[in-house]
Amino acid sequence: MSTALTLSSSARPALEHAFSYAQQQVDDLLAKYPADYYPMYTVGGKFGLDQKRWTHWCDGFYPGMMFLFAESTGSDKWLERGAQYSLPLEDRQYDRAVHDLGFLFFTTYLRWLELGGPAERINGVLDQAGRTMAMRFMPKGQYLRSFVEPASLFIDIMMNVGTIFRSGLRSGDDHLLSIAHQHCLTTRRVLVRGDGSTSHEAMFDTNTGECLRQSTHQGYRGDSCWSRGLAWSLYGFTRSYTQTRLPEYLEAAELNAAYYLTHTPPDGVTPWDYDAPEDGPLARSQVDTSASAICAAGLLDLADVTLDPVRAKAYREYAINSLVSLTDRYLGDKTPGFEGILNGGVYHIHKDLGIHEAVLFGEYFFVEALSKALKTLNRTGRAIVAAPYPEDTLPASARQWADGPTEEDMPAVTGKAANS
């Protein structure tokens, strides 16, 4: 039986301090760096030196934080700044070179829409982003290809497939919905293991569609569990379930959550890879706070949609406790001159980039998780009394879709069940 976690009575003030500090740090960045600069990761605690960018996949996280601040504070300043830094991204609704359009537009245009932004313009951008994402679909193999090559499927794409679901649901386009569902089901089959751990990448034979092997660019090994990939899966399958209500997606997210809760240290701070060695340059002792932040945000969403109140309670408790740990130990105010919000992130460990630094995906999801956690604490009106995570409620191993969905599943796969 897992050890009980007890939320500190100081959880609320600690998280409120972190949220206020995040606003201060972003405000300082806006004053220090030019308006065309989108930070990605710190070097020695400083932005402006982050040169290795590849696909510019992080550009939505900076204005995304501004929209989160606007939602929380009602500040017109944050709303205007969020729009200012989002508009230059608009042409990327047509960007076929990346698999990251959800990272770019759900953090920005979708949040802008929810805050009362120009609906016709924003919906047009979001709809096109979904159609552009769908162009990555590989019919042989039934997956959305990564930016690396046609044979490659990344777990990260679970965070971007939601753009296709949204476009398909708004338009009633069953073809778009089928693409999104098939991608999720393939990802679930080839990247989510029976114990809830995940692989970073699957490689396919593009002639036959056969999945050849699991691989990685960021993890320790192809068969290891890279913590940020696990976080992308947990969050992404939760969102796909929220959008479609297909139970297989909830099961996958809960399987990821079970692995996360039972393999992460009690403080809720993840190692960079769960299977990394104890010693050496890639040691397990290297944390990745960005993975913890993403998981916290995903767990708080999962708590709202799970059908099991015991699990919901466990997810909320663990998420809030991990945010308190991150605030207590890794908030940037612990390091003089640090320009980020959250220290201890990892951008690319094998390329020696952004290791134990602030990384923009960690910054954004930390702020998002703080916002969600504070809403949760305000809703309960008191600290949550924690209980053990009961082993007998852990989800069973996910059913494998070896040959794709069955006939009885097809209504859900075509999107008809999404409207029921």
PDB file of C-alpha atoms in Angstrom, residues 69-337:
ATOM      1  CA  PHE A  69      -2.397  35.502 -15.927  1.00  0.00           C
ATOM      2  CA  ALA A  70      -5.194  37.457 -17.638  1.00  0.00           C
ATOM      3  CA  GLU A  71      -7.729  34.781 -16.747  1.00  0.00           C
ATOM      4  CA  SER A  72      -6.660  34.725 -13.114  1.00  0.00           C
ATOM      5  CA  THR A  73      -6.261  38.469 -12.539  1.00  0.00           C
ATOM      6  CA  GLY A  74      -8.674  40.023 -15.034  1.00  0.00           C
ATOM      7  CA  SER A  75      -5.808  42.270 -16.146  1.00  0.00           C
ATOM      8  CA  ASP A  76      -6.220  43.929 -19.541  1.00  0.00           C
ATOM      9  CA  LYS A  77      -2.443  44.304 -19.675  1.00  0.00           C
ATOM     10  CA  TRP A  78      -1.895  40.559 -19.667  1.00  0.00           C
ATOM     11  CA  LEU A  79      -4.686  40.020 -22.183  1.00  0.00           C
ATOM     12  CA  GLU A  80      -3.213  42.578 -24.561  1.00  0.00           C
ATOM     13  CA  ARG A  81       0.303  41.194 -24.222  1.00  0.00           C
ATOM     14  CA  GLY A  82      -0.960  37.667 -24.822  1.00  0.00           C
ATOM     15  CA  ALA A  83      -2.665  38.784 -28.036  1.00  0.00           C
ATOM     16  CA  GLN A  84       0.422  40.776 -29.085  1.00  0.00           C
ATOM     17  CA  TYR A  85       2.685  37.731 -28.826  1.00  0.00           C
ATOM     18  CA  SER A  86       0.112  35.337 -30.332  1.00  0.00           C
ATOM     19  CA  LEU A  87      -0.616  37.224 -33.556  1.00  0.00           C
ATOM     20  CA  PRO A  88       2.854  36.609 -35.083  1.00  0.00           C
ATOM     21  CA  LEU A  89       2.157  32.876 -34.794  1.00  0.00           C
ATOM     22  CA  GLU A  90      -0.999  33.022 -36.909  1.00  0.00           C
ATOM     23  CA  ASP A  91       0.549  31.960 -40.223  1.00  0.00           C
ATOM     24  CA  ARG A  92       1.743  28.764 -38.592  1.00  0.00           C
ATOM     25  CA  GLN A  93      -1.788  27.402 -38.853  1.00  0.00           C
ATOM     26  CA  TYR A  94      -0.496  26.223 -42.257  1.00  0.00           C
ATOM     27  CA  ASP A  95       2.832  24.869 -40.979  1.00  0.00           C
ATOM     28  CA  ARG A  96       3.170  21.308 -42.271  1.00  0.00           C
ATOM     29  CA  ALA A  97       6.774  20.918 -41.086  1.00  0.00           C
ATOM     30  CA  VAL A  98       5.900  20.394 -37.421  1.00  0.00           C
ATOM     31  CA  HIS A  99       3.714  18.133 -35.302  1.00  0.00           C
ATOM     32  CA  ASP A 100       3.277  20.808 -32.624  1.00  0.00           C
ATOM     33  CA  LEU A 101       0.256  22.878 -33.655  1.00  0.00           C
ATOM     34  CA  GLY A 102      -1.555  22.083 -30.417  1.00  0.00           C
ATOM     35  CA  PHE A 103       1.388  23.419 -28.441  1.00  0.00           C
ATOM     36  CA  LEU A 104       1.255  26.561 -30.578  1.00  0.00           C
ATOM     37  CA  PHE A 105      -2.469  27.256 -30.759  1.00  0.00           C
ATOM     38  CA  PHE A 106      -4.214  25.606 -27.795  1.00  0.00           C
ATOM     39  CA  THR A 107      -1.951  27.587 -25.465  1.00  0.00           C
ATOM     40  CA  THR A 108      -2.664  30.847 -27.302  1.00  0.00           C
ATOM     41  CA  TYR A 109      -5.648  31.166 -29.642  1.00  0.00           C
ATOM     42  CA  LEU A 110      -7.873  28.763 -27.715  1.00  0.00           C
ATOM     43  CA  ARG A 111      -7.161  30.596 -24.450  1.00  0.00           C
ATOM     44  CA  TRP A 112      -7.699  33.934 -26.204  1.00  0.00           C
ATOM     45  CA  LEU A 113     -11.074  32.695 -27.443  1.00  0.00           C
ATOM     46  CA  GLU A 114     -12.074  31.634 -23.929  1.00  0.00           C
ATOM     47  CA  LEU A 115     -11.227  35.139 -22.724  1.00  0.00           C
ATOM     48  CA  GLY A 116     -13.517  36.783 -25.274  1.00  0.00           C
ATOM     49  CA  GLY A 117     -11.170  37.203 -28.230  1.00  0.00           C
ATOM     50  CA  PRO A 118     -12.503  37.671 -31.799  1.00  0.00           C
ATOM     51  CA  ALA A 119     -14.362  34.378 -32.279  1.00  0.00           C
ATOM     52  CA  GLU A 120     -14.590  34.261 -36.067  1.00  0.00           C
ATOM     53  CA  ARG A 121     -10.900  34.932 -36.594  1.00  0.00           C
ATOM     54  CA  ILE A 122      -9.739  32.637 -33.797  1.00  0.00           C
ATOM     55  CA  ASN A 123     -11.996  29.742 -34.776  1.00  0.00           C
ATOM     56  CA  GLY A 124     -10.753  30.042 -38.355  1.00  0.00           C
ATOM     57  CA  VAL A 125      -7.156  29.706 -37.193  1.00  0.00           C
ATOM     58  CA  LEU A 126      -7.910  26.781 -34.885  1.00  0.00           C
ATOM     59  CA  ASP A 127      -9.949  24.973 -37.529  1.00  0.00           C
ATOM     60  CA  GLN A 128      -7.149  25.315 -40.091  1.00  0.00           C
ATOM     61  CA  ALA A 129      -4.531  24.186 -37.562  1.00  0.00           C
ATOM     62  CA  GLY A 130      -6.510  20.974 -37.105  1.00  0.00           C
ATOM     63  CA  ARG A 131      -6.784  20.410 -40.851  1.00  0.00           C
ATOM     64  CA  THR A 132      -3.053  21.027 -41.241  1.00  0.00           C
ATOM     65  CA  MET A 133      -2.252  18.542 -38.465  1.00  0.00           C
ATOM     66  CA  ALA A 134      -4.416  15.929 -40.193  1.00  0.00           C
ATOM     67  CA  MET A 135      -2.181  16.145 -43.277  1.00  0.00           C
ATOM     68  CA  ARG A 136       0.492  14.305 -41.267  1.00  0.00           C
ATOM     69  CA  PHE A 137      -1.590  11.124 -41.251  1.00  0.00           C
ATOM     70  CA  MET A 138       0.049   7.926 -42.530  1.00  0.00           C
ATOM     71  CA  PRO A 139      -2.755   5.592 -43.692  1.00  0.00           C
ATOM     72  CA  LYS A 140      -0.409   2.601 -43.569  1.00  0.00           C
ATOM     73  CA  GLY A 141       0.225   2.452 -39.860  1.00  0.00           C
ATOM     74  CA  GLN A 142      -2.671   4.742 -38.907  1.00  0.00           C
ATOM     75  CA  TYR A 143      -0.678   7.478 -37.149  1.00  0.00           C
ATOM     76  CA  LEU A 144       0.363  11.111 -37.440  1.00  0.00           C
ATOM     77  CA  ARG A 145       4.028  11.225 -38.398  1.00  0.00           C
ATOM     78  CA  SER A 146       6.516  13.206 -36.332  1.00  0.00           C
ATOM     79  CA  PHE A 147       8.637  16.017 -37.736  1.00  0.00           C
ATOM     80  CA  VAL A 148      11.616  13.647 -37.868  1.00  0.00           C
ATOM     81  CA  GLU A 149      10.527  11.374 -40.748  1.00  0.00           C
ATOM     82  CA  PRO A 150       7.452   9.606 -42.143  1.00  0.00           C
ATOM     83  CA  ALA A 151       8.258   6.372 -40.281  1.00  0.00           C
ATOM     84  CA  SER A 152       8.305   8.079 -36.869  1.00  0.00           C
ATOM     85  CA  LEU A 153       5.480   8.437 -34.338  1.00  0.00           C
ATOM     86  CA  PHE A 154       6.145  10.519 -31.197  1.00  0.00           C
ATOM     87  CA  ILE A 155       4.249  10.300 -27.904  1.00  0.00           C
ATOM     88  CA  ASP A 156       4.374  14.137 -27.937  1.00  0.00           C
ATOM     89  CA  ILE A 157       1.762  14.177 -30.709  1.00  0.00           C
ATOM     90  CA  MET A 158      -0.899  13.203 -28.147  1.00  0.00           C
ATOM     91  CA  MET A 159      -0.644  16.840 -27.044  1.00  0.00           C
ATOM     92  CA  ASN A 160      -1.417  18.042 -30.586  1.00  0.00           C
ATOM     93  CA  VAL A 161      -4.025  15.604 -31.906  1.00  0.00           C
ATOM     94  CA  GLY A 162      -6.656  17.622 -30.035  1.00  0.00           C
ATOM     95  CA  THR A 163      -6.502  20.234 -32.793  1.00  0.00           C
ATOM     96  CA  ILE A 164      -7.892  17.633 -35.215  1.00  0.00           C
ATOM     97  CA  PHE A 165     -10.608  16.540 -32.805  1.00  0.00           C
ATOM     98  CA  ARG A 166     -11.665  20.150 -32.328  1.00  0.00           C
ATOM     99  CA  SER A 167     -11.798  20.855 -36.063  1.00  0.00           C
ATOM    100  CA  GLY A 168     -13.681  17.641 -36.752  1.00  0.00           C
ATOM    101  CA  LEU A 169     -16.212  18.149 -33.981  1.00  0.00           C
ATOM    102  CA  ARG A 170     -16.908  21.754 -35.028  1.00  0.00           C
ATOM    103  CA  SER A 171     -17.334  20.862 -38.692  1.00  0.00           C
ATOM    104  CA  GLY A 172     -18.895  17.418 -38.294  1.00  0.00           C
ATOM    105  CA  ASP A 173     -16.143  16.046 -40.523  1.00  0.00           C
ATOM    106  CA  ASP A 174     -16.033  12.294 -39.841  1.00  0.00           C
ATOM    107  CA  HIS A 175     -12.838  11.932 -41.881  1.00  0.00           C
ATOM    108  CA  LEU A 176     -10.956  14.296 -39.572  1.00  0.00           C
ATOM    109  CA  LEU A 177     -12.385  12.565 -36.515  1.00  0.00           C
ATOM    110  CA  SER A 178     -11.404   9.144 -37.847  1.00  0.00           C
ATOM    111  CA  ILE A 179      -7.811  10.332 -38.396  1.00  0.00           C
ATOM    112  CA  ALA A 180      -7.596  11.655 -34.841  1.00  0.00           C
ATOM    113  CA  HIS A 181      -9.114   8.512 -33.333  1.00  0.00           C
ATOM    114  CA  GLN A 182      -6.921   6.169 -35.343  1.00  0.00           C
ATOM    115  CA  HIS A 183      -3.823   8.079 -34.259  1.00  0.00           C
ATOM    116  CA  CYS A 184      -4.799   7.861 -30.591  1.00  0.00           C
ATOM    117  CA  LEU A 185      -5.587   4.162 -30.830  1.00  0.00           C
ATOM    118  CA  THR A 186      -2.307   3.433 -32.601  1.00  0.00           C
ATOM    119  CA  THR A 187      -0.397   5.441 -29.997  1.00  0.00           C
ATOM    120  CA  ARG A 188      -2.165   3.538 -27.254  1.00  0.00           C
ATOM    121  CA  ARG A 189      -1.260   0.224 -28.869  1.00  0.00           C
ATOM    122  CA  VAL A 190       2.404   0.867 -29.726  1.00  0.00           C
ATOM    123  CA  LEU A 191       3.637   3.430 -27.174  1.00  0.00           C
ATOM    124  CA  VAL A 192       1.612   2.849 -23.980  1.00  0.00           C
ATOM    125  CA  ARG A 193       2.791  -0.320 -22.288  1.00  0.00           C
ATOM    126  CA  GLY A 194       0.746  -2.661 -20.131  1.00  0.00           C
ATOM    127  CA  ASP A 195       2.127  -1.168 -16.901  1.00  0.00           C
ATOM    128  CA  GLY A 196       1.235   2.388 -17.978  1.00  0.00           C
ATOM    129  CA  SER A 197       4.785   3.424 -18.868  1.00  0.00           C
ATOM    130  CA  THR A 198       5.449   4.911 -22.287  1.00  0.00           C
ATOM    131  CA  SER A 199       8.035   4.954 -25.026  1.00  0.00           C
ATOM    132  CA  HIS A 200       9.045   8.169 -26.754  1.00  0.00           C
ATOM    133  CA  GLU A 201       8.898   6.958 -30.355  1.00  0.00           C
ATOM    134  CA  ALA A 202       7.638   4.115 -32.524  1.00  0.00           C
ATOM    135  CA  MET A 203       9.214   3.340 -35.890  1.00  0.00           C
ATOM    136  CA  PHE A 204       7.091   1.909 -38.713  1.00  0.00           C
ATOM    137  CA  ASP A 205       7.624   0.198 -42.024  1.00  0.00           C
ATOM    138  CA  THR A 206       6.014   2.798 -44.290  1.00  0.00           C
ATOM    139  CA  ASN A 207       5.340   0.211 -47.009  1.00  0.00           C
ATOM    140  CA  THR A 208       3.381  -2.207 -44.831  1.00  0.00           C
ATOM    141  CA  GLY A 209       2.365  -0.063 -41.825  1.00  0.00           C
ATOM    142  CA  GLU A 210       3.952  -2.556 -39.422  1.00  0.00           C
ATOM    143  CA  CYS A 211       5.333  -1.138 -36.181  1.00  0.00           C
ATOM    144  CA  LEU A 212       8.967  -2.243 -36.090  1.00  0.00           C
ATOM    145  CA  ARG A 213      10.257  -1.092 -32.723  1.00  0.00           C
ATOM    146  CA  GLN A 214      10.126   1.447 -29.916  1.00  0.00           C
ATOM    147  CA  SER A 215      12.841   4.092 -30.006  1.00  0.00           C
ATOM    148  CA  THR A 216      13.754   7.416 -28.411  1.00  0.00           C
ATOM    149  CA  HIS A 217      15.493  10.734 -29.013  1.00  0.00           C
ATOM    150  CA  GLN A 218      15.137  12.079 -25.490  1.00  0.00           C
ATOM    151  CA  GLY A 219      14.861   9.046 -23.200  1.00  0.00           C
ATOM    152  CA  TYR A 220      17.527   6.732 -21.798  1.00  0.00           C
ATOM    153  CA  ARG A 221      16.633   3.811 -24.096  1.00  0.00           C
ATOM    154  CA  GLY A 222      13.906   2.888 -26.535  1.00  0.00           C
ATOM    155  CA  ASP A 223      12.379   0.588 -23.932  1.00  0.00           C
ATOM    156  CA  SER A 224      12.730   3.005 -21.001  1.00  0.00           C
ATOM    157  CA  CYS A 225      10.141   5.427 -19.646  1.00  0.00           C
ATOM    158  CA  TRP A 226      11.172   9.009 -20.362  1.00  0.00           C
ATOM    159  CA  SER A 227       9.267  11.036 -17.792  1.00  0.00           C
ATOM    160  CA  ARG A 228       8.251  13.915 -20.050  1.00  0.00           C
ATOM    161  CA  GLY A 229       6.879  11.452 -22.584  1.00  0.00           C
ATOM    162  CA  LEU A 230       4.796   9.857 -19.838  1.00  0.00           C
ATOM    163  CA  ALA A 231       3.521  13.336 -18.966  1.00  0.00           C
ATOM    164  CA  TRP A 232       2.570  14.078 -22.590  1.00  0.00           C
ATOM    165  CA  SER A 233       0.656  10.802 -22.720  1.00  0.00           C
ATOM    166  CA  LEU A 234      -1.204  11.304 -19.435  1.00  0.00           C
ATOM    167  CA  TYR A 235      -2.243  14.839 -20.310  1.00  0.00           C
ATOM    168  CA  GLY A 236      -2.932  14.085 -23.985  1.00  0.00           C
ATOM    169  CA  PHE A 237      -5.122  11.027 -23.447  1.00  0.00           C
ATOM    170  CA  THR A 238      -7.038  12.919 -20.745  1.00  0.00           C
ATOM    171  CA  ARG A 239      -7.769  15.726 -23.183  1.00  0.00           C
ATOM    172  CA  SER A 240      -8.735  13.287 -25.941  1.00  0.00           C
ATOM    173  CA  TYR A 241     -11.190  11.655 -23.550  1.00  0.00           C
ATOM    174  CA  THR A 242     -12.569  15.048 -22.546  1.00  0.00           C
ATOM    175  CA  GLN A 243     -13.129  15.876 -26.217  1.00  0.00           C
ATOM    176  CA  THR A 244     -14.633  12.548 -27.322  1.00  0.00           C
ATOM    177  CA  ARG A 245     -15.636  10.492 -24.242  1.00  0.00           C
ATOM    178  CA  LEU A 246     -14.159   7.370 -25.803  1.00  0.00           C
ATOM    179  CA  PRO A 247     -13.515   5.179 -22.722  1.00  0.00           C
ATOM    180  CA  GLU A 248     -10.263   3.729 -24.106  1.00  0.00           C
ATOM    181  CA  TYR A 249      -8.660   7.160 -23.749  1.00  0.00           C
ATOM    182  CA  LEU A 250      -9.677   7.476 -20.109  1.00  0.00           C
ATOM    183  CA  GLU A 251      -8.315   4.005 -19.465  1.00  0.00           C
ATOM    184  CA  ALA A 252      -4.980   4.932 -21.077  1.00  0.00           C
ATOM    185  CA  ALA A 253      -4.714   8.153 -19.046  1.00  0.00           C
ATOM    186  CA  GLU A 254      -5.522   6.329 -15.802  1.00  0.00           C
ATOM    187  CA  LEU A 255      -2.966   3.647 -16.657  1.00  0.00           C
ATOM    188  CA  ASN A 256      -0.354   6.409 -17.147  1.00  0.00           C
ATOM    189  CA  ALA A 257      -1.425   7.980 -13.859  1.00  0.00           C
ATOM    190  CA  ALA A 258      -1.090   4.677 -12.024  1.00  0.00           C
ATOM    191  CA  TYR A 259       2.474   4.264 -13.266  1.00  0.00           C
ATOM    192  CA  TYR A 260       3.293   7.865 -12.401  1.00  0.00           C
ATOM    193  CA  LEU A 261       1.900   7.710  -8.867  1.00  0.00           C
ATOM    194  CA  THR A 262       3.552   4.408  -8.035  1.00  0.00           C
ATOM    195  CA  HIS A 263       6.982   5.113  -9.549  1.00  0.00           C
ATOM    196  CA  THR A 264       7.563   8.801  -8.789  1.00  0.00           C
ATOM    197  CA  PRO A 265       9.252   9.693  -5.487  1.00  0.00           C
ATOM    198  CA  PRO A 266       6.866  10.748  -2.681  1.00  0.00           C
ATOM    199  CA  ASP A 267       7.662  14.436  -3.222  1.00  0.00           C
ATOM    200  CA  GLY A 268       6.201  14.240  -6.735  1.00  0.00           C
ATOM    201  CA  VAL A 269       9.400  15.351  -8.519  1.00  0.00           C
ATOM    202  CA  THR A 270      10.222  13.052 -11.426  1.00  0.00           C
ATOM    203  CA  PRO A 271      13.583  11.706 -12.523  1.00  0.00           C
ATOM    204  CA  TRP A 272      14.358  12.617 -16.143  1.00  0.00           C
ATOM    205  CA  ASP A 273      13.855   8.939 -17.053  1.00  0.00           C
ATOM    206  CA  TYR A 274      12.419   6.278 -14.748  1.00  0.00           C
ATOM    207  CA  ASP A 275      14.849   3.652 -16.032  1.00  0.00           C
ATOM    208  CA  ALA A 276      18.005   5.771 -15.997  1.00  0.00           C
ATOM    209  CA  PRO A 277      21.010   4.290 -14.135  1.00  0.00           C
ATOM    210  CA  GLU A 278      21.837   5.206 -10.571  1.00  0.00           C
ATOM    211  CA  ASP A 279      25.243   6.643 -11.483  1.00  0.00           C
ATOM    212  CA  GLY A 280      26.994   8.396 -14.354  1.00  0.00           C
ATOM    213  CA  PRO A 281      26.237  11.405 -16.581  1.00  0.00           C
ATOM    214  CA  LEU A 282      22.676  10.184 -17.294  1.00  0.00           C
ATOM    215  CA  ALA A 283      21.917   9.271 -13.694  1.00  0.00           C
ATOM    216  CA  ARG A 284      18.362   8.977 -12.443  1.00  0.00           C
ATOM    217  CA  SER A 285      19.159  11.642  -9.838  1.00  0.00           C
ATOM    218  CA  GLN A 286      18.803  14.281 -12.575  1.00  0.00           C
ATOM    219  CA  VAL A 287      15.241  15.467 -12.150  1.00  0.00           C
ATOM    220  CA  ASP A 288      12.987  16.968 -14.790  1.00  0.00           C
ATOM    221  CA  THR A 289      10.668  19.425 -13.097  1.00  0.00           C
ATOM    222  CA  SER A 290       8.915  20.110 -16.400  1.00  0.00           C
ATOM    223  CA  ALA A 291       7.590  16.535 -16.415  1.00  0.00           C
ATOM    224  CA  SER A 292       6.303  17.021 -12.857  1.00  0.00           C
ATOM    225  CA  ALA A 293       4.538  20.238 -13.858  1.00  0.00           C
ATOM    226  CA  ILE A 294       2.923  18.660 -16.934  1.00  0.00           C
ATOM    227  CA  CYS A 295       1.774  15.664 -14.912  1.00  0.00           C
ATOM    228  CA  ALA A 296       0.325  17.926 -12.215  1.00  0.00           C
ATOM    229  CA  ALA A 297      -1.704  19.816 -14.810  1.00  0.00           C
ATOM    230  CA  GLY A 298      -2.828  16.562 -16.413  1.00  0.00           C
ATOM    231  CA  LEU A 299      -3.731  14.911 -13.108  1.00  0.00           C
ATOM    232  CA  LEU A 300      -5.925  17.849 -12.123  1.00  0.00           C
ATOM    233  CA  ASP A 301      -7.799  17.488 -15.430  1.00  0.00           C
ATOM    234  CA  LEU A 302      -8.015  13.726 -14.997  1.00  0.00           C
ATOM    235  CA  ALA A 303      -9.470  14.197 -11.521  1.00  0.00           C
ATOM    236  CA  ASP A 304     -12.333  16.144 -13.070  1.00  0.00           C
ATOM    237  CA  VAL A 305     -13.276  13.425 -15.579  1.00  0.00           C
ATOM    238  CA  THR A 306     -12.464  10.104 -13.906  1.00  0.00           C
ATOM    239  CA  LEU A 307     -15.501   8.049 -12.959  1.00  0.00           C
ATOM    240  CA  ASP A 308     -13.873   6.946  -9.689  1.00  0.00           C
ATOM    241  CA  PRO A 309     -14.034   9.476  -6.815  1.00  0.00           C
ATOM    242  CA  VAL A 310     -11.229   7.675  -4.964  1.00  0.00           C
ATOM    243  CA  ARG A 311      -8.917   8.147  -7.911  1.00  0.00           C
ATOM    244  CA  ALA A 312     -10.039  11.750  -8.340  1.00  0.00           C
ATOM    245  CA  LYS A 313      -9.046  12.473  -4.756  1.00  0.00           C
ATOM    246  CA  ALA A 314      -5.671  10.760  -5.191  1.00  0.00           C
ATOM    247  CA  TYR A 315      -4.925  12.633  -8.426  1.00  0.00           C
ATOM    248  CA  ARG A 316      -5.704  16.032  -6.882  1.00  0.00           C
ATOM    249  CA  GLU A 317      -3.698  15.343  -3.749  1.00  0.00           C
ATOM    250  CA  TYR A 318      -0.650  14.154  -5.628  1.00  0.00           C
ATOM    251  CA  ALA A 319      -0.755  17.037  -8.092  1.00  0.00           C
ATOM    252  CA  ILE A 320      -1.009  19.687  -5.394  1.00  0.00           C
ATOM    253  CA  ASN A 321       1.695  18.070  -3.270  1.00  0.00           C
ATOM    254  CA  SER A 322       4.060  17.935  -6.235  1.00  0.00           C
ATOM    255  CA  LEU A 323       3.412  21.619  -6.978  1.00  0.00           C
ATOM    256  CA  VAL A 324       4.250  22.455  -3.364  1.00  0.00           C
ATOM    257  CA  SER A 325       7.496  20.462  -3.695  1.00  0.00           C
ATOM    258  CA  LEU A 326       8.380  22.265  -6.922  1.00  0.00           C
ATOM    259  CA  THR A 327       7.656  25.619  -5.300  1.00  0.00           C
ATOM    260  CA  ASP A 328       9.618  24.839  -2.154  1.00  0.00           C
ATOM    261  CA  ARG A 329      12.715  23.478  -3.904  1.00  0.00           C
ATOM    262  CA  TYR A 330      12.830  24.643  -7.526  1.00  0.00           C
ATOM    263  CA  LEU A 331      11.114  28.022  -7.762  1.00  0.00           C
ATOM    264  CA  GLY A 332      13.494  30.475  -9.420  1.00  0.00           C
ATOM    265  CA  ASP A 333      13.622  32.747  -6.386  1.00  0.00           C
ATOM    266  CA  LYS A 334      15.964  30.202  -4.781  1.00  0.00           C
ATOM    267  CA  THR A 335      18.674  31.108  -7.350  1.00  0.00           C
ATOM    268  CA  PRO A 336      19.943  34.730  -7.454  1.00  0.00           C
ATOM    269  CA  GLY A 337      19.671  36.258 -10.907  1.00  0.00           C
TER     270      GLY A 337
END
